[in-house]
PDB file of C-alpha atoms in Angstrom:
ATOM      1  CA  LYS F   1      15.194  59.900-117.009  1.00  0.00           C
ATOM      2  CA  ALA F   2      12.223  58.469-115.138  1.00  0.00           C
ATOM      3  CA  GLY F   3      11.900  59.310-111.462  1.00  0.00           C
ATOM      4  CA  VAL F   4      10.994  57.077-108.547  1.00  0.00           C
ATOM      5  CA  THR F   5       7.706  55.350-109.298  1.00  0.00           C
ATOM      6  CA  GLN F   6       5.388  54.068-106.598  1.00  0.00           C
ATOM      7  CA  THR F   7       2.280  51.974-106.994  1.00  0.00           C
ATOM      8  CA  PRO F   8      -0.494  52.079-106.082  1.00  0.00           C
ATOM      9  CA  ARG F   9      -0.945  55.786-105.351  1.00  0.00           C
ATOM     10  CA  TYR F  10      -4.052  55.354-103.244  1.00  0.00           C
ATOM     11  CA  LEU F  11      -5.549  52.384-101.479  1.00  0.00           C
ATOM     12  CA  ILE F  12      -8.034  51.581 -98.761  1.00  0.00           C
ATOM     13  CA  LYS F  13      -7.703  48.479 -96.609  1.00  0.00           C
ATOM     14  CA  THR F  14      -9.568  46.996 -93.678  1.00  0.00           C
ATOM     15  CA  ARG F  15      -8.060  46.375 -90.266  1.00  0.00           C
ATOM     16  CA  GLY F  16      -6.399  42.995 -90.091  1.00  0.00           C
ATOM     17  CA  GLN F  17      -5.645  42.824 -93.803  1.00  0.00           C
ATOM     18  CA  GLN F  18      -2.194  43.041 -95.296  1.00  0.00           C
ATOM     19  CA  VAL F  19      -0.877  45.354 -97.990  1.00  0.00           C
ATOM     20  CA  THR F  20       2.041  45.384-100.419  1.00  0.00           C
ATOM     21  CA  LEU F  21       3.432  48.599-101.866  1.00  0.00           C
ATOM     22  CA  SER F  22       5.797  48.713-104.805  1.00  0.00           C
ATOM     23  CA  CYS F  23       8.644  51.032-105.737  1.00  0.00           C
ATOM     24  CA  SER F  24      10.746  51.306-108.878  1.00  0.00           C
ATOM     25  CA  PRO F  25      13.881  53.383-108.261  1.00  0.00           C
ATOM     26  CA  ILE F  26      15.658  55.620-110.716  1.00  0.00           C
ATOM     27  CA  SER F  27      17.639  53.596-113.205  1.00  0.00           C
ATOM     28  CA  GLY F  28      21.109  52.836-111.855  1.00  0.00           C
ATOM     29  CA  HIS F  29      20.224  53.494-108.219  1.00  0.00           C
ATOM     30  CA  ARG F  30      20.954  50.590-105.910  1.00  0.00           C
ATOM     31  CA  SER F  31      19.735  52.026-102.615  1.00  0.00           C
ATOM     32  CA  VAL F  32      16.020  52.105-101.857  1.00  0.00           C
ATOM     33  CA  SER F  33      14.595  53.440 -98.615  1.00  0.00           C
ATOM     34  CA  TRP F  34      11.069  53.626 -97.255  1.00  0.00           C
ATOM     35  CA  TYR F  35       9.596  56.308 -95.016  1.00  0.00           C
ATOM     36  CA  GLN F  36       6.244  56.675 -93.306  1.00  0.00           C
ATOM     37  CA  GLN F  37       4.668  60.120 -93.075  1.00  0.00           C
ATOM     38  CA  THR F  38       1.820  60.877 -90.670  1.00  0.00           C
ATOM     39  CA  PRO F  39       0.527  64.182 -89.277  1.00  0.00           C
ATOM     40  CA  GLY F  40       1.380  63.132 -85.737  1.00  0.00           C
ATOM     41  CA  GLN F  41       4.776  61.492 -86.145  1.00  0.00           C
ATOM     42  CA  GLY F  42       6.080  63.267 -89.239  1.00  0.00           C
ATOM     43  CA  LEU F  43       8.550  61.507 -91.496  1.00  0.00           C
ATOM     44  CA  GLN F  44       9.965  58.313 -90.035  1.00  0.00           C
ATOM     45  CA  PHE F  45      12.477  55.930 -91.538  1.00  0.00           C
ATOM     46  CA  LEU F  46      11.289  52.375 -92.074  1.00  0.00           C
ATOM     47  CA  PHE F  47      14.189  50.551 -93.753  1.00  0.00           C
ATOM     48  CA  GLU F  48      16.827  50.727 -96.449  1.00  0.00           C
ATOM     49  CA  TYR F  49      17.838  48.120 -98.986  1.00  0.00           C
ATOM     50  CA  PHE F  50      21.020  48.018-101.014  1.00  0.00           C
ATOM     51  CA  SER F  51      21.795  45.335-103.558  1.00  0.00           C
ATOM     52  CA  GLU F  52      18.953  43.137-102.249  1.00  0.00           C
ATOM     53  CA  THR F  53      20.147  43.334 -98.623  1.00  0.00           C
ATOM     54  CA  GLN F  54      18.525  45.233 -95.805  1.00  0.00           C
ATOM     55  CA  ARG F  55      21.206  47.597 -94.513  1.00  0.00           C
ATOM     56  CA  ASN F  56      19.272  49.507 -91.933  1.00  0.00           C
ATOM     57  CA  LYS F  57      15.930  49.335 -90.170  1.00  0.00           C
ATOM     58  CA  GLY F  58      13.948  51.898 -88.254  1.00  0.00           C
ATOM     59  CA  ASN F  59      11.976  51.448 -85.088  1.00  0.00           C
ATOM     60  CA  PHE F  60       8.861  49.782 -86.454  1.00  0.00           C
ATOM     61  CA  PRO F  61       7.227  46.500 -85.437  1.00  0.00           C
ATOM     62  CA  GLY F  62       7.865  43.301 -87.325  1.00  0.00           C
ATOM     63  CA  ARG F  63       4.555  43.694 -89.173  1.00  0.00           C
ATOM     64  CA  PHE F  64       6.467  46.037 -91.454  1.00  0.00           C
ATOM     65  CA  SER F  65       8.781  44.239 -93.841  1.00  0.00           C
ATOM     66  CA  GLY F  66      10.382  44.796 -97.183  1.00  0.00           C
ATOM     67  CA  ARG F  67      12.525  43.323 -99.856  1.00  0.00           C
ATOM     68  CA  GLN F  68      14.522  44.332-102.882  1.00  0.00           C
ATOM     69  CA  PHE F  69      14.845  42.468-106.129  1.00  0.00           C
ATOM     70  CA  SER F  70      17.853  42.052-108.376  1.00  0.00           C
ATOM     71  CA  ASN F  71      16.654  44.894-110.608  1.00  0.00           C
ATOM     72  CA  SER F  72      16.601  47.173-107.507  1.00  0.00           C
ATOM     73  CA  ARG F  73      12.824  47.363-107.455  1.00  0.00           C
ATOM     74  CA  SER F  74      11.495  47.155-103.923  1.00  0.00           C
ATOM     75  CA  GLU F  75       8.335  46.187-102.133  1.00  0.00           C
ATOM     76  CA  MET F  76       7.200  46.796 -98.608  1.00  0.00           C
ATOM     77  CA  ASN F  77       4.552  44.793 -96.847  1.00  0.00           C
ATOM     78  CA  VAL F  78       2.467  45.571 -93.808  1.00  0.00           C
ATOM     79  CA  SER F  79       0.608  42.671 -92.236  1.00  0.00           C
ATOM     80  CA  THR F  80      -2.298  42.737 -89.801  1.00  0.00           C
ATOM     81  CA  LEU F  81      -3.097  46.346 -90.566  1.00  0.00           C
ATOM     82  CA  GLU F  82      -4.051  48.699 -87.761  1.00  0.00           C
ATOM     83  CA  LEU F  83      -5.845  52.029 -87.977  1.00  0.00           C
ATOM     84  CA  GLY F  84      -2.589  53.762 -87.008  1.00  0.00           C
ATOM     85  CA  ASP F  85      -0.909  52.446 -90.140  1.00  0.00           C
ATOM     86  CA  SER F  86      -2.875  54.953 -92.190  1.00  0.00           C
ATOM     87  CA  ALA F  87      -0.175  57.150 -93.698  1.00  0.00           C
ATOM     88  CA  LEU F  88       1.680  58.283 -96.754  1.00  0.00           C
ATOM     89  CA  TYR F  89       4.419  55.779 -97.535  1.00  0.00           C
ATOM     90  CA  LEU F  90       7.326  57.285 -99.415  1.00  0.00           C
ATOM     91  CA  CYS F  91       9.966  55.422-101.328  1.00  0.00           C
ATOM     92  CA  ALA F  92      13.352  57.024-101.983  1.00  0.00           C
ATOM     93  CA  SER F  93      16.261  55.985-104.145  1.00  0.00           C
ATOM     94  CA  SER F  94      19.899  56.974-104.457  1.00  0.00           C
ATOM     95  CA  LEU F  95      23.120  55.645-105.900  1.00  0.00           C
ATOM     96  CA  GLU F  96      24.741  54.552-102.659  1.00  0.00           C
ATOM     97  CA  GLY F  97      22.526  55.723 -99.807  1.00  0.00           C
ATOM     98  CA  SER F  98      22.286  58.807 -97.624  1.00  0.00           C
ATOM     99  CA  SER F  99      25.353  58.109 -95.471  1.00  0.00           C
ATOM    100  CA  SER F 100      27.634  59.136 -98.339  1.00  0.00           C
ATOM    101  CA  GLY F 101      25.799  62.365 -99.042  1.00  0.00           C
ATOM    102  CA  ASN F 102      24.171  61.099-102.200  1.00  0.00           C
ATOM    103  CA  THR F 103      21.106  62.936-103.355  1.00  0.00           C
ATOM    104  CA  ILE F 104      18.020  61.066-102.228  1.00  0.00           C
ATOM    105  CA  TYR F 105      15.115  61.184-104.666  1.00  0.00           C
ATOM    106  CA  PHE F 106      11.570  60.553-103.472  1.00  0.00           C
ATOM    107  CA  GLY F 107       8.555  59.156-105.230  1.00  0.00           C
ATOM    108  CA  GLU F 108       5.042  60.603-105.075  1.00  0.00           C
ATOM    109  CA  GLY F 109       4.100  58.181-102.337  1.00  0.00           C
ATOM    110  CA  SER F 110       1.369  55.647-101.675  1.00  0.00           C
ATOM    111  CA  TRP F 111      -1.542  56.869 -99.599  1.00  0.00           C
ATOM    112  CA  LEU F 112      -2.806  54.059 -97.372  1.00  0.00           C
ATOM    113  CA  THR F 113      -6.061  54.392 -95.476  1.00  0.00           C
ATOM    114  CA  VAL F 114      -6.997  51.662 -92.999  1.00  0.00           C
ATOM    115  CA  VAL F 115     -10.666  51.486 -92.029  1.00  0.00           C
TER     116      VAL F 115
ATOM    117  CA  ALA P   1      22.268  59.969 -82.890  1.00  0.00           C
ATOM    118  CA  GLN P   2      21.291  62.755 -85.209  1.00  0.00           C
ATOM    119  CA  SER P   3      18.397  65.151 -84.881  1.00  0.00           C
ATOM    120  CA  VAL P   4      16.903  68.182 -86.579  1.00  0.00           C
ATOM    121  CA  THR P   5      14.900  71.021 -85.081  1.00  0.00           C
ATOM    122  CA  GLN P   6      12.850  73.288 -87.275  1.00  0.00           C
ATOM    123  CA  LEU P   7      11.791  76.417 -85.430  1.00  0.00           C
ATOM    124  CA  GLY P   8       8.302  77.500 -86.364  1.00  0.00           C
ATOM    125  CA  SER P   9       5.803  74.971 -87.636  1.00  0.00           C
ATOM    126  CA  HIS P  10       4.019  77.734 -89.550  1.00  0.00           C
ATOM    127  CA  VAL P  11       5.557  80.760 -91.230  1.00  0.00           C
ATOM    128  CA  SER P  12       3.629  83.431 -93.146  1.00  0.00           C
ATOM    129  CA  VAL P  13       5.212  85.996 -95.407  1.00  0.00           C
ATOM    130  CA  SER P  14       3.891  88.507 -97.903  1.00  0.00           C
ATOM    131  CA  GLU P  15       4.527  88.003-101.591  1.00  0.00           C
ATOM    132  CA  GLY P  16       7.855  89.631-102.412  1.00  0.00           C
ATOM    133  CA  ALA P  17       9.140  89.459 -98.839  1.00  0.00           C
ATOM    134  CA  LEU P  18      12.146  87.557 -97.569  1.00  0.00           C
ATOM    135  CA  VAL P  19      11.630  83.903 -96.723  1.00  0.00           C
ATOM    136  CA  LEU P  20      13.614  82.533 -93.757  1.00  0.00           C
ATOM    137  CA  LEU P  21      13.025  78.994 -92.538  1.00  0.00           C
ATOM    138  CA  ARG P  22      15.137  77.878 -89.612  1.00  0.00           C
ATOM    139  CA  CYS P  23      16.862  74.553 -89.151  1.00  0.00           C
ATOM    140  CA  ASN P  24      19.247  73.460 -86.403  1.00  0.00           C
ATOM    141  CA  TYR P  25      20.858  70.063 -86.366  1.00  0.00           C
ATOM    142  CA  SER P  26      22.662  67.795 -83.979  1.00  0.00           C
ATOM    143  CA  SER P  27      25.256  65.348 -85.242  1.00  0.00           C
ATOM    144  CA  SER P  28      28.347  63.732 -83.770  1.00  0.00           C
ATOM    145  CA  VAL P  29      29.897  63.412 -87.228  1.00  0.00           C
ATOM    146  CA  PRO P  30      30.245  65.873 -90.101  1.00  0.00           C
ATOM    147  CA  PRO P  31      26.716  66.079 -91.412  1.00  0.00           C
ATOM    148  CA  TYR P  32      25.121  66.047 -94.790  1.00  0.00           C
ATOM    149  CA  LEU P  33      22.175  68.435 -94.747  1.00  0.00           C
ATOM    150  CA  PHE P  34      19.195  68.655 -97.051  1.00  0.00           C
ATOM    151  CA  TRP P  35      16.148  70.809 -97.603  1.00  0.00           C
ATOM    152  CA  TYR P  36      13.091  69.263 -99.228  1.00  0.00           C
ATOM    153  CA  VAL P  37       9.776  70.807-100.250  1.00  0.00           C
ATOM    154  CA  GLN P  38       6.445  69.015-100.299  1.00  0.00           C
ATOM    155  CA  TYR P  39       3.437  70.336-102.189  1.00  0.00           C
ATOM    156  CA  PRO P  40      -0.029  69.042-101.290  1.00  0.00           C
ATOM    157  CA  ASN P  41      -0.581  65.400-102.151  1.00  0.00           C
ATOM    158  CA  GLN P  42       2.907  65.027-103.540  1.00  0.00           C
ATOM    159  CA  GLY P  43       6.208  63.487-102.533  1.00  0.00           C
ATOM    160  CA  LEU P  44       9.362  65.311-101.455  1.00  0.00           C
ATOM    161  CA  GLN P  45      11.374  67.382-103.889  1.00  0.00           C
ATOM    162  CA  LEU P  46      14.996  68.233-103.144  1.00  0.00           C
ATOM    163  CA  LEU P  47      15.680  71.966-102.950  1.00  0.00           C
ATOM    164  CA  LEU P  48      19.366  71.804-102.052  1.00  0.00           C
ATOM    165  CA  LYS P  49      21.958  69.855-100.118  1.00  0.00           C
ATOM    166  CA  TYR P  50      25.169  70.521 -98.202  1.00  0.00           C
ATOM    167  CA  THR P  51      27.982  67.999 -98.484  1.00  0.00           C
ATOM    168  CA  SER P  52      30.949  70.089 -97.235  1.00  0.00           C
ATOM    169  CA  ALA P  53      31.964  71.486-100.629  1.00  0.00           C
ATOM    170  CA  ALA P  54      30.786  75.032 -99.869  1.00  0.00           C
ATOM    171  CA  THR P  55      29.040  76.562 -96.877  1.00  0.00           C
ATOM    172  CA  LEU P  56      26.635  78.622 -98.995  1.00  0.00           C
ATOM    173  CA  VAL P  57      24.509  76.309-101.062  1.00  0.00           C
ATOM    174  CA  LYS P  58      22.283  77.451-103.892  1.00  0.00           C
ATOM    175  CA  GLY P  59      19.287  75.392-104.835  1.00  0.00           C
ATOM    176  CA  ILE P  60      16.347  75.409-107.156  1.00  0.00           C
ATOM    177  CA  ASN P  61      13.619  78.048-107.371  1.00  0.00           C
ATOM    178  CA  GLY P  62      15.883  80.782-105.969  1.00  0.00           C
ATOM    179  CA  PHE P  63      16.403  79.171-102.570  1.00  0.00           C
ATOM    180  CA  GLU P  64      19.729  79.012-100.783  1.00  0.00           C
ATOM    181  CA  ALA P  65      21.029  77.894 -97.412  1.00  0.00           C
ATOM    182  CA  GLU P  66      24.139  78.581 -95.375  1.00  0.00           C
ATOM    183  CA  PHE P  67      25.867  75.947 -93.270  1.00  0.00           C
ATOM    184  CA  LYS P  68      27.125  77.420 -89.995  1.00  0.00           C
ATOM    185  CA  LYS P  69      29.024  74.851 -87.995  1.00  0.00           C
ATOM    186  CA  SER P  70      29.473  77.093 -84.962  1.00  0.00           C
ATOM    187  CA  GLU P  71      25.724  77.589 -84.741  1.00  0.00           C
ATOM    188  CA  THR P  72      24.823  74.059 -85.945  1.00  0.00           C
ATOM    189  CA  SER P  73      22.393  75.727 -88.303  1.00  0.00           C
ATOM    190  CA  PHE P  74      21.331  75.347 -91.914  1.00  0.00           C
ATOM    191  CA  HIS P  75      18.662  78.006 -92.449  1.00  0.00           C
ATOM    192  CA  LEU P  76      16.826  78.248 -95.772  1.00  0.00           C
ATOM    193  CA  THR P  77      16.295  81.648 -97.400  1.00  0.00           C
ATOM    194  CA  LYS P  78      14.795  83.181-100.508  1.00  0.00           C
ATOM    195  CA  PRO P  79      14.998  86.926-101.168  1.00  0.00           C
ATOM    196  CA  SER P  80      11.504  87.325-102.600  1.00  0.00           C
ATOM    197  CA  ALA P  81       8.586  84.981-101.947  1.00  0.00           C
ATOM    198  CA  HIS P  82       6.233  83.885-104.709  1.00  0.00           C
ATOM    199  CA  MET P  83       2.758  82.507-104.281  1.00  0.00           C
ATOM    200  CA  SER P  84       4.011  79.249-105.756  1.00  0.00           C
ATOM    201  CA  ASP P  85       6.407  78.836-102.792  1.00  0.00           C
ATOM    202  CA  ALA P  86       3.515  77.975-100.486  1.00  0.00           C
ATOM    203  CA  ALA P  87       4.251  74.427 -99.353  1.00  0.00           C
ATOM    204  CA  GLU P  88       5.737  72.439 -96.480  1.00  0.00           C
ATOM    205  CA  TYR P  89       9.503  72.471 -96.088  1.00  0.00           C
ATOM    206  CA  PHE P  90      11.581  69.805 -94.402  1.00  0.00           C
ATOM    207  CA  CYS P  91      15.171  69.946 -93.216  1.00  0.00           C
ATOM    208  CA  ALA P  92      17.014  66.618 -92.959  1.00  0.00           C
ATOM    209  CA  VAL P  93      20.402  65.327 -91.807  1.00  0.00           C
ATOM    210  CA  SER P  94      22.440  62.224 -92.509  1.00  0.00           C
ATOM    211  CA  GLY P  95      26.059  61.184 -92.229  1.00  0.00           C
ATOM    212  CA  GLY P  96      28.497  58.817 -90.609  1.00  0.00           C
ATOM    213  CA  SER P  97      26.984  55.428 -89.970  1.00  0.00           C
ATOM    214  CA  ALA P  98      23.436  56.793 -90.220  1.00  0.00           C
ATOM    215  CA  ARG P  99      22.103  55.258 -93.383  1.00  0.00           C
ATOM    216  CA  GLN P 100      18.859  57.180 -93.264  1.00  0.00           C
ATOM    217  CA  LEU P 101      17.660  60.738 -93.413  1.00  0.00           C
ATOM    218  CA  THR P 102      16.482  62.154 -90.119  1.00  0.00           C
ATOM    219  CA  PHE P 103      13.862  64.805 -90.754  1.00  0.00           C
ATOM    220  CA  GLY P 104      12.688  67.809 -88.854  1.00  0.00           C
ATOM    221  CA  SER P 105       8.996  68.222 -88.135  1.00  0.00           C
ATOM    222  CA  GLY P 106       8.500  70.543 -91.090  1.00  0.00           C
ATOM    223  CA  THR P 107       7.545  74.185 -91.605  1.00  0.00           C
ATOM    224  CA  GLN P 108       4.368  75.129 -93.450  1.00  0.00           C
ATOM    225  CA  LEU P 109       5.022  78.266 -95.492  1.00  0.00           C
ATOM    226  CA  THR P 110       2.072  80.492 -96.381  1.00  0.00           C
ATOM    227  CA  VAL P 111       2.547  83.318 -98.873  1.00  0.00           C
ATOM    228  CA  LEU P 112       0.057  86.167 -98.516  1.00  0.00           C
ATOM    229  CA  PRO P 113      -0.954  88.282-101.528  1.00  0.00           C
TER     230      PRO P 113
END
């Protein structure tokens, strides 16, 4: 059974540009969440999607957005990139989401560097 | 609101020694608790989780954790450390209406030869 797949693994962008990251969850999982990991702030929740609907959103500015497709694949987008957006972006999938105690599986992450 | 405190951002142990990584949580509802491990340049791998079935939870790679409600703790232990255990470990909590994992700040484990 394939795990959570994230693409691209590494990317470099310039300030002011926008970026789109992709995530394919484990087959059968309907919940997809995104987390940002930085040395200073640690692991922070961005948002969660379930059956194409955003169920929960963390405390991030509107430049951070996401969506989920009918096949549960998800994308997140960051517009007008800032240097502080440099981070590891982790996608996680589960059957129903973390509130029900489901196991949450993480991908390898997408390393974003903003220069 | 839920929160997690991991005591000790860095822990060093000798190979073969006991590993003890501390985690205390705060939750107004019965929590689900998780321990994840992260190796360099990789994502998070689940070690074990507590979902109220049993207070002593056994995970992968010889790790286990005990849920103590009275102490609001979920400490991670392993009887004998291996060099391959060197990594960063994260404790996380979820539950109730919280539809996300709330992570602790992590503990970097170093295993000395």
